Amino acid sequence: MSTWDLSETKHHVLICNGGSCLRNQGDEVTLAIRAEIALHGAEDYFHTTRTKCNGRCEDACVVMVYPEGIWYKEMTPETVRTLVREHLLQGNPLYEHMSYYFHNNRFSPTGNGTRGVLRSAAVKKEAKKGSL
Ligand code: FES
């Protein structure tokens, strides 16, 4: 176990390792991001965390970058190596893989792919079925 000094950290990269994302190369994506960061000697600047499901399974494999609040979809080992070089190191997000981004105090869809359903609608539907 380690306790990292985060004082040099510029970005927190969350890599979904829920079931759908693992079936879509989630483990390989995680290892590729970490390897590319290490290749550039940038471990102090970019902190990575594996997560459980983030509720965007149709977008698997999902990767999120903060503080920008950019959610990426359909990431592969190849695209995350580009993400490290372009977004993390150069500040140029990969627009073609963005599904949402944080803007004006809320997440905005980019129009790339499925919008999804609001959680409140899903909860009402489950309540109607009596499964809550
Ligand atoms: S498993 Fe990754 S979003 Fe659901």
mmCIF file of N, CA and C and ligand atoms in Angstrom:
data_model
loop_
_atom_site.group_PDB
_atom_site.id
_atom_site.type_symbol
_atom_site.label_atom_id
_atom_site.label_comp_id
_atom_site.label_asym_id
_atom_site.label_seq_id
_atom_site.Cartn_x
_atom_site.Cartn_y
_atom_site.Cartn_z
ATOM 1 N N MET A 1 0.834 -1.197 0.000
ATOM 2 C CA MET A 1 0.000 0.000 0.000
ATOM 3 C C MET A 1 0.861 1.236 0.000
ATOM 4 N N SER A 2 0.378 2.230 -0.753
ATOM 5 C CA SER A 2 1.121 3.484 -0.838
ATOM 6 C C SER A 2 0.197 4.650 -0.547
ATOM 7 N N THR A 3 0.776 5.713 -0.052
ATOM 8 C CA THR A 3 0.047 6.974 0.092
ATOM 9 C C THR A 3 0.781 7.991 -0.761
ATOM 10 N N TRP A 4 0.178 8.335 -1.903
ATOM 11 C CA TRP A 4 0.841 9.196 -2.871
ATOM 12 C C TRP A 4 0.794 10.661 -2.438
ATOM 13 N N ASP A 5 1.856 11.367 -2.764
ATOM 14 C CA ASP A 5 1.879 12.825 -2.655
ATOM 15 C C ASP A 5 1.257 13.345 -3.950
ATOM 16 N N LEU A 6 0.086 13.939 -3.872
ATOM 17 C CA LEU A 6 -0.638 14.392 -5.067
ATOM 18 C C LEU A 6 -0.366 15.857 -5.421
ATOM 19 N N SER A 7 0.580 16.484 -4.746
ATOM 20 C CA SER A 7 0.772 17.929 -4.924
ATOM 21 C C SER A 7 1.216 18.317 -6.331
ATOM 22 N N GLU A 8 1.756 17.384 -7.112
ATOM 23 C CA GLU A 8 2.164 17.681 -8.491
ATOM 24 C C GLU A 8 1.115 17.240 -9.518
ATOM 25 N N THR A 9 0.028 16.621 -9.048
ATOM 26 C CA THR A 9 -0.956 16.027 -9.951
ATOM 27 C C THR A 9 -1.743 17.089 -10.710
ATOM 28 N N LYS A 10 -1.790 16.911 -12.042
ATOM 29 C CA LYS A 10 -2.535 17.836 -12.914
ATOM 30 C C LYS A 10 -3.856 17.234 -13.375
ATOM 31 N N HIS A 11 -3.882 15.921 -13.549
ATOM 32 C CA HIS A 11 -5.088 15.244 -14.023
ATOM 33 C C HIS A 11 -5.313 13.964 -13.235
ATOM 34 N N HIS A 12 -6.589 13.685 -12.972
ATOM 35 C CA HIS A 12 -6.989 12.406 -12.404
ATOM 36 C C HIS A 12 -7.732 11.653 -13.502
ATOM 37 N N VAL A 13 -7.222 10.494 -13.854
ATOM 38 C CA VAL A 13 -7.804 9.688 -14.924
ATOM 39 C C VAL A 13 -8.479 8.478 -14.294
ATOM 40 N N LEU A 14 -9.789 8.379 -14.506
ATOM 41 C CA LEU A 14 -10.570 7.271 -13.963
ATOM 42 C C LEU A 14 -10.841 6.296 -15.104
ATOM 43 N N ILE A 15 -10.498 5.044 -14.896
ATOM 44 C CA ILE A 15 -10.646 4.039 -15.942
ATOM 45 C C ILE A 15 -11.669 3.023 -15.481
ATOM 46 N N CYS A 16 -12.767 2.919 -16.221
ATOM 47 C CA CYS A 16 -13.823 2.002 -15.791
ATOM 48 C C CYS A 16 -13.367 0.555 -15.944
ATOM 49 N N ASN A 17 -13.495 -0.170 -14.864
ATOM 50 C CA ASN A 17 -13.191 -1.601 -14.858
ATOM 51 C C ASN A 17 -14.423 -2.373 -14.404
ATOM 52 N N GLY A 18 -15.624 -1.838 -14.737
ATOM 53 C CA GLY A 18 -16.848 -2.594 -14.520
ATOM 54 C C GLY A 18 -16.938 -3.708 -15.556
ATOM 55 N N GLY A 19 -17.963 -4.533 -15.446
ATOM 56 C CA GLY A 19 -18.078 -5.720 -16.286
ATOM 57 C C GLY A 19 -18.052 -5.433 -17.783
ATOM 58 N N SER A 20 -18.866 -4.480 -18.239
ATOM 59 C CA SER A 20 -18.917 -4.176 -19.680
ATOM 60 C C SER A 20 -17.587 -3.634 -20.168
ATOM 61 N N CYS A 21 -16.977 -2.783 -19.390
ATOM 62 C CA CYS A 21 -15.700 -2.208 -19.816
ATOM 63 C C CYS A 21 -14.594 -3.254 -19.790
ATOM 64 N N LEU A 22 -14.625 -4.164 -18.816
ATOM 65 C CA LEU A 22 -13.617 -5.230 -18.815
ATOM 66 C C LEU A 22 -13.764 -6.123 -20.039
ATOM 67 N N ARG A 23 -15.033 -6.341 -20.473
ATOM 68 C CA ARG A 23 -15.255 -7.138 -21.692
ATOM 69 C C ARG A 23 -14.831 -6.384 -22.945
ATOM 70 N N ASN A 24 -14.608 -5.092 -22.824
ATOM 71 C CA ASN A 24 -14.159 -4.255 -23.949
ATOM 72 C C ASN A 24 -12.776 -3.685 -23.657
ATOM 73 N N GLN A 25 -11.881 -4.568 -23.234
ATOM 74 C CA GLN A 25 -10.462 -4.242 -23.068
ATOM 75 C C GLN A 25 -10.151 -3.318 -21.898
ATOM 76 N N GLY A 26 -11.020 -3.295 -20.887
ATOM 77 C CA GLY A 26 -10.784 -2.407 -19.746
ATOM 78 C C GLY A 26 -9.442 -2.625 -19.073
ATOM 79 N N ASP A 27 -9.044 -3.882 -18.926
ATOM 80 C CA ASP A 27 -7.758 -4.150 -18.283
ATOM 81 C C ASP A 27 -6.599 -3.695 -19.182
ATOM 82 N N GLU A 28 -6.714 -4.003 -20.472
ATOM 83 C CA GLU A 28 -5.668 -3.596 -21.420
ATOM 84 C C GLU A 28 -5.584 -2.069 -21.522
ATOM 85 N N VAL A 29 -6.754 -1.406 -21.475
ATOM 86 C CA VAL A 29 -6.794 0.064 -21.516
ATOM 87 C C VAL A 29 -6.085 0.635 -20.283
ATOM 88 N N THR A 30 -6.368 0.049 -19.122
ATOM 89 C CA THR A 30 -5.735 0.508 -17.876
ATOM 90 C C THR A 30 -4.215 0.378 -17.963
ATOM 91 N N LEU A 31 -3.757 -0.793 -18.393
ATOM 92 C CA LEU A 31 -2.311 -1.021 -18.477
ATOM 93 C C LEU A 31 -1.666 -0.107 -19.522
ATOM 94 N N ALA A 32 -2.374 0.134 -20.639
ATOM 95 C CA ALA A 32 -1.818 0.991 -21.698
ATOM 96 C C ALA A 32 -1.684 2.434 -21.232
ATOM 97 N N ILE A 33 -2.678 2.949 -20.519
ATOM 98 C CA ILE A 33 -2.590 4.326 -19.997
ATOM 99 C C ILE A 33 -1.399 4.441 -19.054
ATOM 100 N N ARG A 34 -1.309 3.502 -18.141
ATOM 101 C CA ARG A 34 -0.218 3.568 -17.151
ATOM 102 C C ARG A 34 1.150 3.425 -17.811
ATOM 103 N N ALA A 35 1.244 2.554 -18.822
ATOM 104 C CA ALA A 35 2.521 2.365 -19.516
ATOM 105 C C ALA A 35 2.907 3.632 -20.288
ATOM 106 N N GLU A 36 1.924 4.273 -20.931
ATOM 107 C CA GLU A 36 2.227 5.484 -21.713
ATOM 108 C C GLU A 36 2.640 6.625 -20.781
ATOM 109 N N ILE A 37 1.976 6.736 -19.640
ATOM 110 C CA ILE A 37 2.359 7.763 -18.660
ATOM 111 C C ILE A 37 3.797 7.518 -18.189
ATOM 112 N N ALA A 38 4.104 6.256 -17.904
ATOM 113 C CA ALA A 38 5.452 5.913 -17.443
ATOM 114 C C ALA A 38 6.484 6.176 -18.538
ATOM 115 N N LEU A 39 6.120 5.877 -19.790
ATOM 116 C CA LEU A 39 7.028 6.096 -20.917
ATOM 117 C C LEU A 39 7.460 7.554 -20.999
ATOM 118 N N HIS A 40 6.555 8.451 -20.622
ATOM 119 C CA HIS A 40 6.847 9.889 -20.676
ATOM 120 C C HIS A 40 7.358 10.418 -19.326
ATOM 121 N N GLY A 41 7.562 9.516 -18.359
ATOM 122 C CA GLY A 41 8.070 9.940 -17.054
ATOM 123 C C GLY A 41 7.132 10.894 -16.345
ATOM 124 N N ALA A 42 5.820 10.711 -16.562
ATOM 125 C CA ALA A 42 4.841 11.683 -16.070
ATOM 126 C C ALA A 42 3.993 11.146 -14.917
ATOM 127 N N GLU A 43 4.489 10.161 -14.202
ATOM 128 C CA GLU A 43 3.702 9.542 -13.128
ATOM 129 C C GLU A 43 3.296 10.535 -12.042
ATOM 130 N N ASP A 44 4.116 11.559 -11.807
ATOM 131 C CA ASP A 44 3.774 12.525 -10.750
ATOM 132 C C ASP A 44 2.647 13.471 -11.163
ATOM 133 N N TYR A 45 2.398 13.581 -12.479
ATOM 134 C CA TYR A 45 1.422 14.551 -12.977
ATOM 135 C C TYR A 45 0.040 13.961 -13.246
ATOM 136 N N PHE A 46 -0.016 12.650 -13.486
ATOM 137 C CA PHE A 46 -1.282 12.025 -13.860
ATOM 138 C C PHE A 46 -1.573 10.848 -12.947
ATOM 139 N N HIS A 47 -2.631 10.980 -12.170
ATOM 140 C CA HIS A 47 -3.018 9.934 -11.228
ATOM 141 C C HIS A 47 -4.125 9.088 -11.868
ATOM 142 N N THR A 48 -3.976 7.785 -11.850
ATOM 143 C CA THR A 48 -4.978 6.904 -12.453
ATOM 144 C C THR A 48 -5.660 6.068 -11.379
ATOM 145 N N THR A 49 -6.943 5.810 -11.611
ATOM 146 C CA THR A 49 -7.721 4.988 -10.684
ATOM 147 C C THR A 49 -8.645 4.075 -11.474
ATOM 148 N N ARG A 50 -8.657 2.796 -11.131
ATOM 149 C CA ARG A 50 -9.645 1.867 -11.695
ATOM 150 C C ARG A 50 -10.946 2.063 -10.928
ATOM 151 N N THR A 51 -12.071 2.036 -11.637
ATOM 152 C CA THR A 51 -13.360 2.188 -10.962
ATOM 153 C C THR A 51 -14.269 0.996 -11.271
ATOM 154 N N LYS A 52 -15.366 0.918 -10.573
ATOM 155 C CA LYS A 52 -16.455 0.003 -10.918
ATOM 156 C C LYS A 52 -17.265 0.664 -12.032
ATOM 157 N N CYS A 53 -18.411 0.086 -12.362
ATOM 158 C CA CYS A 53 -19.251 0.598 -13.460
ATOM 159 C C CYS A 53 -19.639 2.063 -13.230
ATOM 160 N N ASN A 54 -19.561 2.850 -14.294
ATOM 161 C CA ASN A 54 -19.928 4.272 -14.241
ATOM 162 C C ASN A 54 -21.258 4.575 -14.908
ATOM 163 N N GLY A 55 -22.016 3.545 -15.217
ATOM 164 C CA GLY A 55 -23.358 3.758 -15.757
ATOM 165 C C GLY A 55 -23.412 4.194 -17.212
ATOM 166 N N ARG A 56 -22.372 3.954 -17.960
ATOM 167 C CA ARG A 56 -22.352 4.296 -19.390
ATOM 168 C C ARG A 56 -21.853 3.091 -20.187
ATOM 169 N N CYS A 57 -22.436 1.934 -19.892
ATOM 170 C CA CYS A 57 -21.925 0.665 -20.432
ATOM 171 C C CYS A 57 -21.920 0.618 -21.955
ATOM 172 N N GLU A 58 -22.866 1.287 -22.617
ATOM 173 C CA GLU A 58 -22.859 1.280 -24.084
ATOM 174 C C GLU A 58 -21.612 1.961 -24.639
ATOM 175 N N ASP A 59 -20.945 2.741 -23.813
ATOM 176 C CA ASP A 59 -19.744 3.460 -24.248
ATOM 177 C C ASP A 59 -18.456 2.697 -23.937
ATOM 178 N N ALA A 60 -18.574 1.486 -23.407
ATOM 179 C CA ALA A 60 -17.382 0.741 -22.974
ATOM 180 C C ALA A 60 -16.317 0.660 -24.077
ATOM 181 N N CYS A 61 -15.142 0.869 -23.690
ATOM 182 C CA CYS A 61 -14.547 1.132 -22.391
ATOM 183 C C CYS A 61 -14.515 2.643 -22.122
ATOM 184 N N VAL A 62 -14.978 3.004 -20.925
ATOM 185 C CA VAL A 62 -15.140 4.401 -20.527
ATOM 186 C C VAL A 62 -13.908 4.871 -19.735
ATOM 187 N N VAL A 63 -13.441 6.066 -20.091
ATOM 188 C CA VAL A 63 -12.325 6.702 -19.381
ATOM 189 C C VAL A 63 -12.732 8.144 -19.106
ATOM 190 N N MET A 64 -12.500 8.632 -17.891
ATOM 191 C CA MET A 64 -12.873 9.991 -17.510
ATOM 192 C C MET A 64 -11.632 10.765 -17.061
ATOM 193 N N VAL A 65 -11.553 12.030 -17.476
ATOM 194 C CA VAL A 65 -10.395 12.853 -17.124
ATOM 195 C C VAL A 65 -10.869 14.093 -16.375
ATOM 196 N N TYR A 66 -10.301 14.304 -15.203
ATOM 197 C CA TYR A 66 -10.587 15.478 -14.382
ATOM 198 C C TYR A 66 -9.305 16.263 -14.162
ATOM 199 N N PRO A 67 -9.363 17.577 -13.970
ATOM 200 C CA PRO A 67 -10.547 18.334 -13.568
ATOM 201 C C PRO A 67 -11.486 18.754 -14.713
ATOM 202 N N GLU A 68 -11.187 18.431 -15.962
ATOM 203 C CA GLU A 68 -12.041 18.890 -17.067
ATOM 204 C C GLU A 68 -13.427 18.266 -17.039
ATOM 205 N N GLY A 69 -13.537 17.068 -16.462
ATOM 206 C CA GLY A 69 -14.820 16.376 -16.469
ATOM 207 C C GLY A 69 -15.167 15.859 -17.851
ATOM 208 N N ILE A 70 -14.171 15.394 -18.567
ATOM 209 C CA ILE A 70 -14.401 14.835 -19.904
ATOM 210 C C ILE A 70 -14.559 13.321 -19.790
ATOM 211 N N TRP A 71 -15.685 12.827 -20.333
ATOM 212 C CA TRP A 71 -15.934 11.383 -20.365
ATOM 213 C C TRP A 71 -15.670 10.894 -21.780
ATOM 214 N N TYR A 72 -14.814 9.900 -21.883
ATOM 215 C CA TYR A 72 -14.467 9.315 -23.179
ATOM 216 C C TYR A 72 -15.163 7.981 -23.357
ATOM 217 N N LYS A 73 -15.499 7.681 -24.604
ATOM 218 C CA LYS A 73 -16.171 6.425 -24.928
ATOM 219 C C LYS A 73 -15.324 5.573 -25.868
ATOM 220 N N GLU A 74 -15.634 4.274 -25.829
ATOM 221 C CA GLU A 74 -15.042 3.318 -26.776
ATOM 222 C C GLU A 74 -13.531 3.455 -26.858
ATOM 223 N N MET A 75 -12.914 3.512 -25.693
ATOM 224 C CA MET A 75 -11.469 3.650 -25.666
ATOM 225 C C MET A 75 -10.802 2.280 -25.791
ATOM 226 N N THR A 76 -9.677 2.283 -26.460
ATOM 227 C CA THR A 76 -8.886 1.072 -26.680
ATOM 228 C C THR A 76 -7.463 1.354 -26.203
ATOM 229 N N PRO A 77 -6.614 0.325 -26.144
ATOM 230 C CA PRO A 77 -5.217 0.603 -25.775
ATOM 231 C C PRO A 77 -4.570 1.625 -26.710
ATOM 232 N N GLU A 78 -4.924 1.589 -27.992
ATOM 233 C CA GLU A 78 -4.339 2.540 -28.939
ATOM 234 C C GLU A 78 -4.847 3.958 -28.676
ATOM 235 N N THR A 79 -6.158 4.116 -28.480
ATOM 236 C CA THR A 79 -6.687 5.475 -28.299
ATOM 237 C C THR A 79 -6.258 6.087 -26.962
ATOM 238 N N VAL A 80 -6.060 5.265 -25.933
ATOM 239 C CA VAL A 80 -5.627 5.872 -24.663
ATOM 240 C C VAL A 80 -4.159 6.265 -24.684
ATOM 241 N N ARG A 81 -3.370 5.588 -25.523
ATOM 242 C CA ARG A 81 -1.986 6.059 -25.679
ATOM 243 C C ARG A 81 -2.004 7.448 -26.339
ATOM 244 N N THR A 82 -2.910 7.630 -27.301
ATOM 245 C CA THR A 82 -3.076 8.949 -27.923
ATOM 246 C C THR A 82 -3.613 9.949 -26.910
ATOM 247 N N LEU A 83 -4.548 9.504 -26.073
ATOM 248 C CA LEU A 83 -5.110 10.378 -25.032
ATOM 249 C C LEU A 83 -3.996 10.921 -24.129
ATOM 250 N N VAL A 84 -3.085 10.061 -23.730
ATOM 251 C CA VAL A 84 -1.988 10.512 -22.860
ATOM 252 C C VAL A 84 -1.151 11.560 -23.589
ATOM 253 N N ARG A 85 -0.796 11.254 -24.846
ATOM 254 C CA ARG A 85 0.087 12.175 -25.593
ATOM 255 C C ARG A 85 -0.621 13.488 -25.936
ATOM 256 N N GLU A 86 -1.881 13.397 -26.394
ATOM 257 C CA GLU A 86 -2.569 14.590 -26.875
ATOM 258 C C GLU A 86 -3.285 15.374 -25.768
ATOM 259 N N HIS A 87 -4.121 14.681 -24.996
ATOM 260 C CA HIS A 87 -4.904 15.383 -23.973
ATOM 261 C C HIS A 87 -4.048 15.704 -22.745
ATOM 262 N N LEU A 88 -3.462 14.671 -22.138
ATOM 263 C CA LEU A 88 -2.776 14.901 -20.862
ATOM 264 C C LEU A 88 -1.501 15.717 -21.035
ATOM 265 N N LEU A 89 -0.725 15.411 -22.053
ATOM 266 C CA LEU A 89 0.565 16.094 -22.199
ATOM 267 C C LEU A 89 0.467 17.393 -22.994
ATOM 268 N N GLN A 90 -0.478 17.481 -23.949
ATOM 269 C CA GLN A 90 -0.551 18.665 -24.822
ATOM 270 C C GLN A 90 -1.783 19.537 -24.579
ATOM 271 N N GLY A 91 -2.785 18.999 -23.838
ATOM 272 C CA GLY A 91 -3.996 19.778 -23.583
ATOM 273 C C GLY A 91 -4.994 19.767 -24.717
ATOM 274 N N ASN A 92 -4.891 18.774 -25.609
ATOM 275 C CA ASN A 92 -5.811 18.670 -26.744
ATOM 276 C C ASN A 92 -6.706 17.443 -26.584
ATOM 277 N N PRO A 93 -7.945 17.625 -26.075
ATOM 278 C CA PRO A 93 -8.845 16.479 -25.899
ATOM 279 C C PRO A 93 -9.145 15.780 -27.221
ATOM 280 N N LEU A 94 -9.497 14.509 -27.145
ATOM 281 C CA LEU A 94 -9.839 13.719 -28.338
ATOM 282 C C LEU A 94 -11.340 13.867 -28.583
ATOM 283 N N TYR A 95 -11.729 14.868 -29.345
ATOM 284 C CA TYR A 95 -13.146 15.192 -29.514
ATOM 285 C C TYR A 95 -13.961 14.033 -30.072
ATOM 286 N N GLU A 96 -13.379 13.259 -30.950
ATOM 287 C CA GLU A 96 -14.139 12.180 -31.583
ATOM 288 C C GLU A 96 -14.505 11.064 -30.602
ATOM 289 N N HIS A 97 -13.871 11.014 -29.438
ATOM 290 C CA HIS A 97 -14.187 9.988 -28.442
ATOM 291 C C HIS A 97 -14.908 10.553 -27.220
ATOM 292 N N MET A 98 -15.164 11.860 -27.197
ATOM 293 C CA MET A 98 -15.822 12.459 -26.035
ATOM 294 C C MET A 98 -17.324 12.170 -26.073
ATOM 295 N N SER A 99 -17.894 11.767 -24.930
ATOM 296 C CA SER A 99 -19.345 11.599 -24.857
ATOM 297 C C SER A 99 -19.977 12.740 -24.053
ATOM 298 N N TYR A 100 -19.301 13.174 -23.006
ATOM 299 C CA TYR A 100 -19.771 14.287 -22.172
ATOM 300 C C TYR A 100 -18.573 15.117 -21.740
ATOM 301 N N TYR A 101 -18.849 16.380 -21.439
ATOM 302 C CA TYR A 101 -17.824 17.234 -20.856
ATOM 303 C C TYR A 101 -18.500 18.190 -19.885
ATOM 304 N N PHE A 102 -17.761 18.639 -18.904
ATOM 305 C CA PHE A 102 -18.326 19.508 -17.876
ATOM 306 C C PHE A 102 -18.228 20.954 -18.329
ATOM 307 N N HIS A 103 -19.403 21.619 -18.370
ATOM 308 C CA HIS A 103 -19.474 22.972 -18.908
ATOM 309 C C HIS A 103 -20.638 23.686 -18.226
ATOM 310 N N ASN A 104 -20.444 24.911 -17.754
ATOM 311 C CA ASN A 104 -21.494 25.672 -17.082
ATOM 312 C C ASN A 104 -22.142 24.887 -15.941
ATOM 313 N N ASN A 105 -21.335 24.279 -15.118
ATOM 314 C CA ASN A 105 -21.768 23.558 -13.913
ATOM 315 C C ASN A 105 -22.640 22.338 -14.172
ATOM 316 N N ARG A 106 -22.523 21.743 -15.360
ATOM 317 C CA ARG A 106 -23.227 20.496 -15.622
ATOM 318 C C ARG A 106 -22.532 19.749 -16.752
ATOM 319 N N PHE A 107 -22.862 18.469 -16.859
ATOM 320 C CA PHE A 107 -22.298 17.687 -17.955
ATOM 321 C C PHE A 107 -23.114 17.927 -19.209
ATOM 322 N N SER A 108 -22.433 18.187 -20.300
ATOM 323 C CA SER A 108 -23.084 18.405 -21.582
ATOM 324 C C SER A 108 -22.735 17.259 -22.525
ATOM 325 N N PRO A 109 -23.751 16.715 -23.217
ATOM 326 C CA PRO A 109 -23.449 15.670 -24.199
ATOM 327 C C PRO A 109 -22.781 16.279 -25.426
ATOM 328 N N THR A 110 -21.899 15.537 -26.025
ATOM 329 C CA THR A 110 -21.206 16.045 -27.214
ATOM 330 C C THR A 110 -21.964 15.703 -28.487
ATOM 331 N N GLY A 111 -22.931 14.780 -28.377
ATOM 332 C CA GLY A 111 -23.627 14.326 -29.579
ATOM 333 C C GLY A 111 -22.971 13.107 -30.188
ATOM 334 N N ASN A 112 -21.863 12.659 -29.612
ATOM 335 C CA ASN A 112 -21.193 11.439 -30.071
ATOM 336 C C ASN A 112 -21.844 10.232 -29.412
ATOM 337 N N GLY A 113 -22.836 9.647 -30.037
ATOM 338 C CA GLY A 113 -23.393 8.397 -29.523
ATOM 339 C C GLY A 113 -24.601 8.559 -28.628
ATOM 340 N N THR A 114 -24.876 7.537 -27.840
ATOM 341 C CA THR A 114 -26.074 7.414 -27.027
ATOM 342 C C THR A 114 -26.131 8.449 -25.921
ATOM 343 N N ARG A 115 -27.274 9.128 -25.800
ATOM 344 C CA ARG A 115 -27.454 10.099 -24.724
ATOM 345 C C ARG A 115 -27.733 9.372 -23.416
ATOM 346 N N GLY A 116 -28.525 8.283 -23.472
ATOM 347 C CA GLY A 116 -28.863 7.530 -22.265
ATOM 348 C C GLY A 116 -30.181 7.984 -21.674
ATOM 349 N N VAL A 117 -30.542 7.440 -20.507
ATOM 350 C CA VAL A 117 -31.793 7.798 -19.840
ATOM 351 C C VAL A 117 -31.467 8.495 -18.531
ATOM 352 N N LEU A 118 -32.353 9.403 -18.132
ATOM 353 C CA LEU A 118 -32.164 10.070 -16.841
ATOM 354 C C LEU A 118 -32.402 9.059 -15.727
ATOM 355 N N ARG A 119 -31.629 9.143 -14.668
ATOM 356 C CA ARG A 119 -31.758 8.204 -13.553
ATOM 357 C C ARG A 119 -33.156 8.293 -12.941
ATOM 358 N N SER A 120 -33.719 9.508 -12.861
ATOM 359 C CA SER A 120 -35.035 9.666 -12.241
ATOM 360 C C SER A 120 -36.087 8.879 -13.020
ATOM 361 N N ALA A 121 -35.995 8.853 -14.356
ATOM 362 C CA ALA A 121 -36.947 8.096 -15.178
ATOM 363 C C ALA A 121 -36.783 6.598 -14.930
ATOM 364 N N ALA A 122 -35.567 6.134 -14.788
ATOM 365 C CA ALA A 122 -35.316 4.716 -14.540
ATOM 366 C C ALA A 122 -35.844 4.310 -13.165
ATOM 367 N N VAL A 123 -35.664 5.185 -12.171
ATOM 368 C CA VAL A 123 -36.149 4.889 -10.816
ATOM 369 C C VAL A 123 -37.673 4.803 -10.810
ATOM 370 N N LYS A 124 -38.341 5.747 -11.517
ATOM 371 C CA LYS A 124 -39.815 5.719 -11.588
ATOM 372 C C LYS A 124 -40.294 4.437 -12.258
ATOM 373 N N LYS A 125 -39.622 4.017 -13.314
ATOM 374 C CA LYS A 125 -39.996 2.797 -14.037
ATOM 375 C C LYS A 125 -39.859 1.573 -13.124
ATOM 376 N N GLU A 126 -38.766 1.506 -12.378
ATOM 377 C CA GLU A 126 -38.555 0.380 -11.458
ATOM 378 C C GLU A 126 -39.583 0.400 -10.329
ATOM 379 N N ALA A 127 -39.918 1.614 -9.846
ATOM 380 C CA ALA A 127 -40.910 1.727 -8.773
ATOM 381 C C ALA A 127 -42.274 1.230 -9.248
ATOM 382 N N LYS A 128 -42.623 1.557 -10.506
ATOM 383 C CA LYS A 128 -43.889 1.111 -11.088
ATOM 384 C C LYS A 128 -43.959 -0.407 -11.160
ATOM 385 N N LYS A 129 -42.807 -1.024 -11.486
ATOM 386 C CA LYS A 129 -42.752 -2.480 -11.580
ATOM 387 C C LYS A 129 -42.744 -3.128 -10.198
ATOM 388 N N GLY A 130 -42.540 -2.309 -9.143
ATOM 389 C CA GLY A 130 -42.510 -2.838 -7.788
ATOM 390 C C GLY A 130 -41.202 -3.490 -7.410
ATOM 391 N N SER A 131 -40.157 -3.202 -8.176
ATOM 392 C CA SER A 131 -38.887 -3.848 -7.876
ATOM 393 C C SER A 131 -37.970 -2.991 -7.009
ATOM 394 N N LEU A 132 -38.491 -1.878 -6.469
ATOM 395 C CA LEU A 132 -37.681 -1.069 -5.551
ATOM 396 C C LEU A 132 -38.071 -1.335 -4.117
HETATM 397 S S1 FES B 1 -18.948 -1.185 -16.965
HETATM 398 FE FE1 FES B 1 -17.999 0.669 -17.600
HETATM 399 S S2 FES B 1 -19.667 2.040 -17.713
HETATM 400 FE FE2 FES B 1 -20.595 0.202 -17.058
#
